[in-house]
């Protein structure tokens, strides 16, 4: 049997708009986003084929079942994919450092989201692994949707991106306000456990609490979030707030971050616009971030980009970004390296397809 | 493109009852089961968000194709998921100890079942990784379906649960009696290979043979299984037998296990009831297990639980269990630890959803 | 809830012929192929339950979306499965040696193919991980489709099979000629990056370029491919060419390989036939491979096989192969080992099912 004959087989998943049965629906979905990413720094440059320049790549299955009386059950299982090589991404079991790096041997996990929910008229109870409130909230103010070289730097200290439970927490129980019934009010509160053995010095490590509260009405979307993660001698406390205002074809965003990691504080500001132009979208943002330690290292980033939608599901895009550093900072873009106080540039050119 | 817009995309998998075509069908299915599990012991207590308190979590694809003349082909690919953090579960390639522990980096494998079958009027030939006969059989007598804190302890020595090939075997060839044509008789026989290099001392390690035979007619279900696994200096021989009797809304179960691991013998007894009450199900079981070595360590467990079905697919549940130890045994529940001859208690409260 | 009741749940994927909507389709597909493989050599023999004796096992999702004007977008995510134990297969992130071996803990990756494509009337732009041109091309001349004990040995040095990027490359950008519009001409060109840090001695390792060009018209299919992979001190250069001719029920194949790995050269020849006989297919091939080093080790292989199609999707098959070695070669089949200049035999008996 020749390989090309295999292409005739397979189970077509009918691409209809959701004609869910009375009992509910289950959906297979995903995003592939592959790009050429160029980085330039004062020390080394880099060119890569990589993933997630416009939207983070993923594959997932989600479902919802109507239980009657305004109640329903639902789930999401969603994992990241390195579309440049096909590997998956690891999860984190206990909201603490130390997950192994398996590179291209990393199999698919549902690292992005693994949740089981019970919805009622009074809100949603959500169990499992999910975004922490402060990360969902920060994303509101990022005109580049936290993907690619244009990603906001308002939380550069890493409290909301590279620390454990900075983006997501495992072992979490969350309550989400019901959608659409509170006059624009939305929000959620989450607790998560590190699940360490009792009686050890790091007994509480990985324990997390956080909350998000926002209000979206007409052109306004105003949101605030804060959280706290225990990590032996290095607790983190992310916090951010801001708003977006929609002028019609233009959406303006302004956000502030104020974070603490152990004894270090950091402050960020992020502002940007998204402008719909025909089937395209122009995006621009400016952000700065300063650590309140030593020489007060500071980084500033300017990013501009264009997304050309070939359809509702498919787009080509490009983003250019420039960062400048001072106070000893040496932040560089797209895998390049740059010396302290030097600048760096990055360019993304990619293709994104959702299904 | 904002993340929440992604939710409009995706391929809905129509949740119809199986309108399989003439050629056959392929089905995507799964179970998510997430719970709070509390354990108390004389030494340490523990509270976790964990998985599989009522039904073991999984995601799978299965299919069947009619080949005509009473013949068909079929497959099952099914993997476990840690729904509290989204990681997968590892398989075991050679029915021997030593599979690495990758924690939250463990990607999805089809560790639960990876089988390809040819069905004929005379039975089924099944190839790949699957339950061993003694494990499938033992499950018959467990009123808690081998999930959660109420799980039967009739095979506590581990011959049928924690030893290699105690639950499943890879590299197996099995024959299953045809369903529904033998007056209630059912059963299967399996051989599996460890596939070690020839001429080494452990050449036969991981080689397995087992058989199960049962009879289900009217209210009766009587079943027996035995098996043998080669492990250098530590061969295991699980065996169990018993029956269930269905009184209508109540099903009574009684089972016995008699196992050997190297030079150690263990004996277990398990009894329980499942009682349908409206949309709910009350379950209770009692089991004891004794090793015939030294002080003859012995553990006894009492479990009671209630499952409230919100629909055919979704349930909330709770289970309470208590164990007592003597003869030096120190078995503890839900991640707690307890001193020799001390007791332990566990409580599960969870949500289960199947799709 | 009893496990066997679970079987009633699940989302049937309607097995209809592709009634894709106007916007496109998404398809879940796969191949399971499980076999008993016996190997005999002068030193040790071996019997295993293994996978991929007729067609390499896999599971995948693919989709295509019509963008209008002759343009479309498409993707393929496809990963290998060890159907004998349910584990996945690893990818390779940088086209270089050193991917870890995780055995049965290896989770599913999309190691076989992870591509995102933009199709236009002038051809296809394909990004991600895919076959390198020389491997796709070599497969044309292999009457056993590069699966099982009959697999062609025309590239035994491994330049096109076991070296990094010998089969597939990650981080690749490829251009494929449009299908069906160039009078039988087909082909593709690929570049791929190793993405090493700049300024290191192995800066270029994993960088690959390759090209394939063929012509298929009436009974003829003539094809040529070449490529080059940088590996510090050990660059590889695969090359192969040949043709197939279809006499009606019989297809004849003849191919030549000429490869270089560091300072070693190897040359192979492969010839074979595929003969359709009712619902069956008889296959036979002969190949030889010689390294131009030292005693000029040489291996010859004769293979014969029969595939009996039980349906379009399901087949049982058997293949027998014999190899002879000289010049110090000790190539052996199906996991057996054989001394230098000794022969080896292998037998496959298996079941293959595609969905």
mmCIF file of C-alpha atoms in Angstrom, chain B residues 49-205:
data_model
loop_
_atom_site.group_PDB
_atom_site.id
_atom_site.type_symbol
_atom_site.label_atom_id
_atom_site.label_comp_id
_atom_site.label_asym_id
_atom_site.label_seq_id
_atom_site.Cartn_x
_atom_site.Cartn_y
_atom_site.Cartn_z
ATOM 1 C CA UNK B 49 -6.363 17.989 43.956
ATOM 2 C CA UNK B 50 -5.966 14.743 42.055
ATOM 3 C CA UNK B 51 -7.621 12.558 39.419
ATOM 4 C CA UNK B 52 -9.610 9.340 38.986
ATOM 5 C CA UNK B 53 -11.598 9.139 42.202
ATOM 6 C CA UNK B 54 -14.594 7.500 40.517
ATOM 7 C CA UNK B 55 -13.417 6.427 37.055
ATOM 8 C CA UNK B 56 -9.862 6.463 35.755
ATOM 9 C CA UNK B 57 -9.269 9.475 33.497
ATOM 10 C CA UNK B 58 -8.498 8.773 29.850
ATOM 11 C CA UNK B 59 -8.719 9.906 26.266
ATOM 12 C CA UNK B 60 -9.012 7.470 23.404
ATOM 13 C CA UNK B 61 -9.883 6.700 19.835
ATOM 14 C CA UNK B 62 -11.506 3.416 18.895
ATOM 15 C CA UNK B 63 -12.936 2.013 15.712
ATOM 16 C CA UNK B 64 -14.527 -1.024 14.174
ATOM 17 C CA UNK B 65 -14.892 -2.057 10.538
ATOM 18 C CA UNK B 66 -17.254 -4.739 9.272
ATOM 19 C CA UNK B 67 -15.385 -7.126 6.970
ATOM 20 C CA UNK B 68 -18.437 -9.248 6.068
ATOM 21 C CA UNK B 69 -19.209 -12.902 6.865
ATOM 22 C CA UNK B 70 -19.267 -12.258 10.598
ATOM 23 C CA UNK B 71 -15.725 -10.915 10.554
ATOM 24 C CA UNK B 72 -14.603 -7.452 11.562
ATOM 25 C CA UNK B 73 -11.474 -5.495 12.435
ATOM 26 C CA UNK B 74 -11.168 -3.072 15.309
ATOM 27 C CA UNK B 75 -8.725 -1.018 17.320
ATOM 28 C CA UNK B 76 -8.474 0.902 20.582
ATOM 29 C CA UNK B 77 -5.868 3.554 21.420
ATOM 30 C CA UNK B 78 -6.425 4.813 24.969
ATOM 31 C CA UNK B 79 -4.168 6.853 27.244
ATOM 32 C CA UNK B 80 -4.414 8.060 30.821
ATOM 33 C CA UNK B 81 -4.387 11.750 31.778
ATOM 34 C CA UNK B 82 -3.515 13.387 35.084
ATOM 35 C CA UNK B 83 -6.403 15.846 34.914
ATOM 36 C CA UNK B 84 -5.021 17.882 37.818
ATOM 37 C CA UNK B 85 -2.018 18.961 35.727
ATOM 38 C CA UNK B 86 -2.604 17.738 32.159
ATOM 39 C CA UNK B 87 0.317 15.303 31.945
ATOM 40 C CA UNK B 88 0.048 11.820 30.465
ATOM 41 C CA UNK B 89 1.030 8.439 31.835
ATOM 42 C CA UNK B 90 3.916 6.240 30.712
ATOM 43 C CA UNK B 91 3.579 2.798 29.200
ATOM 44 C CA UNK B 92 5.923 -0.157 29.827
ATOM 45 C CA UNK B 93 7.653 -1.609 26.813
ATOM 46 C CA UNK B 94 8.803 -4.983 28.088
ATOM 47 C CA UNK B 95 6.665 -5.973 31.105
ATOM 48 C CA UNK B 96 9.603 -5.399 33.427
ATOM 49 C CA UNK B 97 10.478 -2.846 36.096
ATOM 50 C CA UNK B 98 12.283 0.358 35.336
ATOM 51 C CA UNK B 99 10.016 2.684 33.353
ATOM 52 C CA UNK B 100 11.279 6.225 33.940
ATOM 53 C CA UNK B 101 9.186 8.713 35.895
ATOM 54 C CA UNK B 102 8.817 11.916 33.921
ATOM 55 C CA UNK B 103 6.263 13.654 36.149
ATOM 56 C CA UNK B 104 4.525 16.567 34.482
ATOM 57 C CA UNK B 105 6.782 16.207 31.433
ATOM 58 C CA UNK B 106 5.256 12.805 30.715
ATOM 59 C CA UNK B 107 3.520 13.093 27.378
ATOM 60 C CA UNK B 108 0.390 11.270 26.334
ATOM 61 C CA UNK B 109 0.961 7.609 25.531
ATOM 62 C CA UNK B 110 -1.652 4.987 24.783
ATOM 63 C CA UNK B 111 -0.597 3.285 28.008
ATOM 64 C CA UNK B 112 -4.066 2.061 28.921
ATOM 65 C CA UNK B 113 -4.715 0.189 25.722
ATOM 66 C CA UNK B 114 -3.146 -0.079 22.296
ATOM 67 C CA UNK B 115 -4.771 -2.999 20.526
ATOM 68 C CA UNK B 116 -5.563 -4.171 17.034
ATOM 69 C CA UNK B 117 -8.186 -6.912 16.720
ATOM 70 C CA UNK B 118 -9.594 -9.322 14.221
ATOM 71 C CA UNK B 119 -13.061 -10.582 15.189
ATOM 72 C CA UNK B 120 -14.543 -13.790 13.789
ATOM 73 C CA UNK B 121 -17.583 -15.879 14.709
ATOM 74 C CA UNK B 122 -15.132 -18.052 16.708
ATOM 75 C CA UNK B 123 -13.732 -15.240 18.802
ATOM 76 C CA UNK B 124 -11.334 -12.335 18.774
ATOM 77 C CA UNK B 125 -7.599 -12.215 18.149
ATOM 78 C CA UNK B 126 -6.206 -9.145 19.956
ATOM 79 C CA UNK B 127 -2.641 -7.836 19.595
ATOM 80 C CA UNK B 128 -0.781 -5.163 21.562
ATOM 81 C CA UNK B 129 -1.043 -3.715 25.058
ATOM 82 C CA UNK B 130 -4.063 -4.554 27.180
ATOM 83 C CA UNK B 131 -5.277 -5.593 30.636
ATOM 84 C CA UNK B 132 -3.982 -8.940 31.804
ATOM 85 C CA UNK B 133 -6.792 -11.453 32.499
ATOM 86 C CA UNK B 134 -6.305 -11.485 36.279
ATOM 87 C CA UNK B 135 -6.700 -7.733 36.547
ATOM 88 C CA UNK B 136 -9.862 -7.546 34.447
ATOM 89 C CA UNK B 137 -11.226 -10.346 36.571
ATOM 90 C CA UNK B 138 -10.401 -8.789 39.943
ATOM 91 C CA UNK B 139 -12.197 -5.651 38.894
ATOM 92 C CA UNK B 140 -15.430 -7.645 38.754
ATOM 93 C CA UNK B 141 -15.442 -7.967 42.536
ATOM 94 C CA UNK B 142 -14.556 -4.343 43.349
ATOM 95 C CA UNK B 143 -17.702 -2.357 44.121
ATOM 96 C CA UNK B 144 -15.677 0.830 43.692
ATOM 97 C CA UNK B 145 -14.471 -0.119 40.200
ATOM 98 C CA UNK B 146 -10.823 0.100 41.204
ATOM 99 C CA UNK B 147 -10.823 3.888 41.399
ATOM 100 C CA UNK B 148 -10.403 6.275 44.295
ATOM 101 C CA UNK B 149 -9.988 5.783 48.019
ATOM 102 C CA UNK B 150 -12.507 2.925 48.061
ATOM 103 C CA UNK B 151 -10.439 0.701 45.741
ATOM 104 C CA UNK B 152 -10.389 -2.965 46.768
ATOM 105 C CA UNK B 153 -7.303 -4.176 48.659
ATOM 106 C CA UNK B 154 -7.733 -7.867 47.839
ATOM 107 C CA UNK B 155 -4.381 -7.817 45.980
ATOM 108 C CA UNK B 156 -2.374 -5.547 48.210
ATOM 109 C CA UNK B 157 0.862 -7.457 47.707
ATOM 110 C CA UNK B 158 0.818 -5.848 44.351
ATOM 111 C CA UNK B 159 0.928 -8.913 42.160
ATOM 112 C CA UNK B 160 -2.167 -7.692 40.411
ATOM 113 C CA UNK B 161 -1.581 -3.995 40.704
ATOM 114 C CA UNK B 162 1.936 -2.622 41.091
ATOM 115 C CA UNK B 163 4.217 -5.309 39.664
ATOM 116 C CA UNK B 164 5.121 -5.125 35.970
ATOM 117 C CA UNK B 165 2.327 -6.707 33.942
ATOM 118 C CA UNK B 166 0.197 -6.729 37.083
ATOM 119 C CA UNK B 167 -2.413 -4.554 35.397
ATOM 120 C CA UNK B 168 -1.479 -4.570 31.722
ATOM 121 C CA UNK B 169 0.987 -6.312 29.437
ATOM 122 C CA UNK B 170 2.664 -5.019 26.288
ATOM 123 C CA UNK B 171 3.649 -7.281 23.367
ATOM 124 C CA UNK B 172 0.638 -9.478 24.011
ATOM 125 C CA UNK B 173 -1.378 -11.833 21.845
ATOM 126 C CA UNK B 174 -4.766 -12.698 23.258
ATOM 127 C CA UNK B 175 -7.715 -14.823 22.267
ATOM 128 C CA UNK B 176 -11.154 -13.783 23.549
ATOM 129 C CA UNK B 177 -14.200 -16.058 23.418
ATOM 130 C CA UNK B 178 -16.962 -14.675 21.188
ATOM 131 C CA UNK B 179 -19.479 -12.527 23.054
ATOM 132 C CA UNK B 180 -23.056 -13.670 23.511
ATOM 133 C CA UNK B 181 -22.945 -17.006 21.723
ATOM 134 C CA UNK B 182 -21.786 -19.438 24.396
ATOM 135 C CA UNK B 183 -24.681 -19.384 26.883
ATOM 136 C CA UNK B 184 -23.063 -16.848 29.179
ATOM 137 C CA UNK B 185 -19.540 -18.255 29.036
ATOM 138 C CA UNK B 186 -16.829 -15.639 28.539
ATOM 139 C CA UNK B 187 -13.091 -15.500 28.900
ATOM 140 C CA UNK B 188 -9.726 -14.902 27.341
ATOM 141 C CA UNK B 189 -6.194 -16.229 27.279
ATOM 142 C CA UNK B 190 -3.094 -14.055 26.832
ATOM 143 C CA UNK B 191 0.573 -14.554 26.219
ATOM 144 C CA UNK B 192 3.028 -11.653 26.218
ATOM 145 C CA UNK B 193 6.754 -11.353 25.691
ATOM 146 C CA UNK B 194 9.466 -9.497 27.583
ATOM 147 C CA UNK B 195 11.550 -9.472 24.411
ATOM 148 C CA UNK B 196 14.929 -9.615 26.127
ATOM 149 C CA UNK B 197 18.137 -10.449 24.313
ATOM 150 C CA UNK B 198 18.719 -14.155 23.951
ATOM 151 C CA UNK B 199 21.342 -15.885 26.074
ATOM 152 C CA UNK B 200 21.208 -13.453 29.007
ATOM 153 C CA UNK B 201 20.282 -14.538 32.572
ATOM 154 C CA UNK B 202 17.024 -12.613 32.377
ATOM 155 C CA UNK B 203 16.137 -13.879 28.916
ATOM 156 C CA UNK B 204 12.598 -14.799 29.978
ATOM 157 C CA UNK B 205 11.855 -11.767 32.154
#
